[in-house]
Amino acid sequence: MGKGGQDYGKSESLGAKSSTSDEGFAAWAKDVGECEENYQVNREYGLSSNDVEKRRAKYGWNELEKHEGQSIFRLILDQFNDTLVRILLVAAVVSFVLAWYDGEEGGEMEITAFVEPLVIFLILIVNAIVGVWQENNAEKALEALKEIQSQQATVIRDGRKNTNLPAKELVPGDIVELRVGDKVPADLRVLTLISSTFRVEQGSLTGESEAVSKTTKAVSLDTDIQGKKCMVFAGTTVVNGNCICLVTQIGMGTEIGKVHSQIHEASQSEEDTPLKKKLNEFGEVLTAIIGVICALVWLINVKYFLTWEYVDGWPRNFKFSFEKCTYYFEIAVALAVAAIPEGLPAVITTCLALGTRKMAQKNALVRKLPSVETLGCTTVICSDKTGTLTTNQMAVSKFVAMGSRANTFRTFNVEGTTYSPLDGRIQDWPTGRLDANLQMIAKIAAVCNDAGIEQSGNHYVASGMPTEAALKVMVEKMGLPDGLDRGTSSGHGDALRCCRTWSKLERRIATLEFDRDRKSMGVVVSSSSGRKSLLVKGAVENLLERSSFIQLLDGSIVELDQASRDTILRTLHTMSSSALRCLGFAYKENLPEFATYNGDEDHPAHQLLLNPSNYSSIESNLVFVGWAGLRDPPRKEVRQAIEDCRAAGIRVMVITGDNKNTAEAICREIGVFGPEEDISLKSLTGREFMDISDGKSHLRQSGGLLFSRAEPRHKQEIVRLLKEDGEVVAMTGDGVNDAPALKLADIGIAMGIAGTEVAKEASDMVLADDNFSTIVAAVGEGRSIYNNMKAFIRYMISSNIGEVASIFLTAALGIPEGLIPVQLLWVNLVTDGPPATALGFNPPDKYVMKKPPRRSDDSLITAWILFRYLVIGLYVGIATVGVFIIWYTHDSFFGIDLSGDGHSLVTYSQLSNWGQCRSWEGFSVAPFTAGSQKFRFDADPCDYFQTGKIKAMTLSLSVLVAIEMFNSLNALSEDGSLLTMPPWVNPWLLIAMSVSFGLHFLILYVPFLAKVFGIVPLSLNEWLLVLAVALPVILIDEILKFIGRCSSGVRRSGARESSKHKAD
């Protein structure tokens, strides 16, 4: 690595044994002799067994460290590090103690009392299991990283070659031989090339879109990882040639080891999602509110369990009632249960899970549920270029053929971005009427080519070099001349029909392999008549140097003069500046030395082919015929997706390991930059960005940004700075080099097709189609899901405010307890659950991607919404307590007869002072019926306020359930009236309301359940009373929504006026 890379590596802790050898020795910047001298090794002999043992003692094994994860016990404890969970835990423990106390006293409500703490404990256990399971998945990326390490290596030790040495046994200084197909076992310095060329696929580590040719020549000390042409890195793959190398780094000292450390470091700094932070804040506020209300309840009722007399002005003779103290303690517990939306975690999980299903239908596979919500507030998308914005499939976008005279050219634009021959066509193409020059270009591109294309399902895949595969696709789009087309008999489904036809006409008998010096590949072919010719393709400049002639449109050959050469080079420069990789085509027909050659090894010509130094002389006096411009093209959908991001207020930053010119051209084409925009301050290499003193200011620039030649640590630093600046960052990537940044980002997005397992395991979401536009669609879905979640969170919280108001009013008025904890738990968990979940199906806002992203610190509930729900909550409290009082004090209400069950009426004063019942003279109560049960109070008339309150409690509970069902209709829209957004826009909500009412009927009319919940069946008239008391909640909220719409309209017009004044 460069200097920056060295410093970074040094800062990492690598344990007692250092796997980083000679940190001060930059092997890439030293020649081969210096490297052997530094590592005290001879390439012919290798290390001795004694040397190996000494070095292993110093550097350890060639393997990645195993980071100890948190223990299961620690993970379980962490699940309780949440305010809401702690409140629930305390409530459950207190409920359990009180239930035990009641059981000891032989109370009849023993079963009821134990249901509540057991249900709460069950919720907490399930929550902990889910949390631990999610945490356990966090380190899988590190395990996947180990999978890409090589298992075996070919090593020279003690003068002998060992072809099957376990790669973990390598030490710095070992001499390793690499061949085609090998996975590189450690970081190595190339010592000598055995083949003429040696290429390595290292894109997963460096982000480069093509295989890289390696050399033995040293490079400058501060070269970035992509520029280290004399180094090969662990985990990469050899795609061409073989060579002898020297091990320079092993284990954690390798580039992949540094990625491992970065992933581990990033996993340690994972933060809560924006919603989790909001809920934690809400929990803290809730704790304070519960504390204050509990204290008020106790202060209001202290006179009932603590009395005293004043003697000489001082309080004396204190009397304490433990029974009544316990009763009011139970009320405090009921308050805690009422205030906490116990069903909220389950509803959120359900909504997120449904969201993941919707996203999966759009090719976005969510691995971690909270990511669905995080997507909704994404402010910056940091995208890789290769494979995400582009197809990662090379394609010819333009080719140039010769004109009818020297110095004239014909340019053809080629459509299509994939390896499918059916994807696009050649514009202005003379189908079937290929002139001699076009035929020669097609012949060379088809025959001087080792790649293949085949259909795999609905798409086409390439084998061999991507550039060669792209040339074969071009040949198929060119078609065949009329005469040849009629003569072919290949099947209609043959993807390479044209290429096979040219290969039959011109049979290959010898290959002049590509090498880095002449930068070309040639093939000797024999036509059906036995005539031999040489077909060559390669770098245009190199072919021009070895060409003496050019072929014109009609096939005639003229001399290649300087004017023609200069014109070709000028056109070539224009194409290259558009990030096209250009390959030229040439041929030669006068081959006297190959006139009788047919591939026979005894032929004199065969000896010429065995020595690559002869290839340049064979490929001389060529006839130049044209050239093609290739590139990794952008996906068709990306430009529109970038525009959608801009409309949605999301900035796009491209971070790639590819070179600067190519990346800039692609960014201009897809709309990250304008066609004429000055991007000198917006396009930097990774190293240039790291050298900036104030990186945050650079990242705050409006519009798109580009970072090319980026290394893993550059990507991490960019993500870290963005997060520090308050941005919510989505990061895409497919390679090993992307994994640390994927882990660090708020939401890491890996590629499903081209992505490595390392990237997928480090990510929160995987794109099944590797398409950038899928991310944008997922962001829109995330925003819709968040809006719906906000609706049901507000609904559940408003319901809980109502429950708290009910209990508080009960305590403040001194009347018997109207709702017991197990009933509140049932409402919060079961009755409220279906409508809250159904609100997650609210139809999405059609303008959801036209609005700026919400701030991550945006409040769930505004001051106005809180006021609204306090009003609604107060009404819920009044209604539930009111219906309780009505049953005790009235025999009819608004014409509804309530005397049918025969219950006795009492005055409000008696009801609010029921604790003094035993001091009332002549107090008696008539029996009443409830369903099939008859309640008598002959033995103890005062029991009418305890056991006898069962009908009044049932009415209170039924009113609470009915109000919350109607309140769910209010939650369909934050400000919209039910007249403009009627209930049937979300049919799932109507079904959910029916389910909740059905569950309520179940516990009312099944005797066993009715006993558990302490309730009795209701008559028709009593149900009419419930509806009469519950329905006004809709009218109240409609009035409040109307006021809210009017006030927001005034605020908006005021804002417009002020902006007009500013403009003036």
PDB file of C-alpha atoms in Angstrom, residues 823 826 930-933 950-951 953-959 961 996-1019 1022-1023 1026:
ATOM      1  CA  GLN A 823     -58.001  -6.167  30.805  1.00  0.00           C
ATOM      2  CA  TRP A 826     -55.683  -7.637  26.577  1.00  0.00           C
ATOM      3  CA  ALA A 930     -75.656 -10.768  34.119  1.00  0.00           C
ATOM      4  CA  GLY A 931     -76.034 -13.381  31.419  1.00  0.00           C
ATOM      5  CA  SER A 932     -76.830 -16.659  33.198  1.00  0.00           C
ATOM      6  CA  GLN A 933     -75.294 -15.479  36.489  1.00  0.00           C
ATOM      7  CA  ILE A 950     -68.371  -6.577  37.272  1.00  0.00           C
ATOM      8  CA  LYS A 951     -71.142  -5.257  34.926  1.00  0.00           C
ATOM      9  CA  MET A 953     -66.324  -2.889  34.489  1.00  0.00           C
ATOM     10  CA  THR A 954     -67.572  -4.777  31.418  1.00  0.00           C
ATOM     11  CA  LEU A 955     -69.242  -1.619  30.128  1.00  0.00           C
ATOM     12  CA  SER A 956     -66.024   0.382  30.712  1.00  0.00           C
ATOM     13  CA  LEU A 957     -63.924  -2.216  28.891  1.00  0.00           C
ATOM     14  CA  SER A 958     -66.414  -2.425  25.983  1.00  0.00           C
ATOM     15  CA  VAL A 959     -66.480   1.383  25.649  1.00  0.00           C
ATOM     16  CA  VAL A 961     -62.555  -1.251  22.876  1.00  0.00           C
ATOM     17  CA  SER A 996     -60.945  -7.068  17.186  1.00  0.00           C
ATOM     18  CA  PHE A 997     -64.684  -6.838  17.901  1.00  0.00           C
ATOM     19  CA  GLY A 998     -64.886 -10.608  17.353  1.00  0.00           C
ATOM     20  CA  LEU A 999     -62.119 -11.195  19.915  1.00  0.00           C
ATOM     21  CA  HIS A1000     -63.914  -8.931  22.383  1.00  0.00           C
ATOM     22  CA  PHE A1001     -67.168 -10.880  21.894  1.00  0.00           C
ATOM     23  CA  LEU A1002     -65.169 -14.072  22.453  1.00  0.00           C
ATOM     24  CA  ILE A1003     -63.992 -13.070  25.938  1.00  0.00           C
ATOM     25  CA  LEU A1004     -67.476 -11.716  26.771  1.00  0.00           C
ATOM     26  CA  TYR A1005     -69.535 -14.737  25.794  1.00  0.00           C
ATOM     27  CA  VAL A1006     -67.174 -17.686  26.548  1.00  0.00           C
ATOM     28  CA  PRO A1007     -67.684 -18.317  30.314  1.00  0.00           C
ATOM     29  CA  PHE A1008     -64.120 -19.478  31.074  1.00  0.00           C
ATOM     30  CA  LEU A1009     -62.551 -16.429  29.363  1.00  0.00           C
ATOM     31  CA  ALA A1010     -65.131 -14.099  30.935  1.00  0.00           C
ATOM     32  CA  LYS A1011     -64.056 -15.381  34.378  1.00  0.00           C
ATOM     33  CA  VAL A1012     -60.334 -14.887  33.570  1.00  0.00           C
ATOM     34  CA  PHE A1013     -60.929 -11.282  32.513  1.00  0.00           C
ATOM     35  CA  GLY A1014     -63.464 -10.495  35.249  1.00  0.00           C
ATOM     36  CA  ILE A1015     -66.349  -9.546  32.899  1.00  0.00           C
ATOM     37  CA  VAL A1016     -69.916 -10.654  32.054  1.00  0.00           C
ATOM     38  CA  PRO A1017     -72.090 -10.714  28.882  1.00  0.00           C
ATOM     39  CA  LEU A1018     -73.944  -7.518  27.892  1.00  0.00           C
ATOM     40  CA  SER A1019     -77.528  -7.069  26.725  1.00  0.00           C
ATOM     41  CA  GLU A1022     -76.141  -2.092  27.115  1.00  0.00           C
ATOM     42  CA  TRP A1023     -74.445  -2.366  23.707  1.00  0.00           C
ATOM     43  CA  VAL A1026     -71.564   1.521  24.580  1.00  0.00           C
TER      44      VAL A1026
END
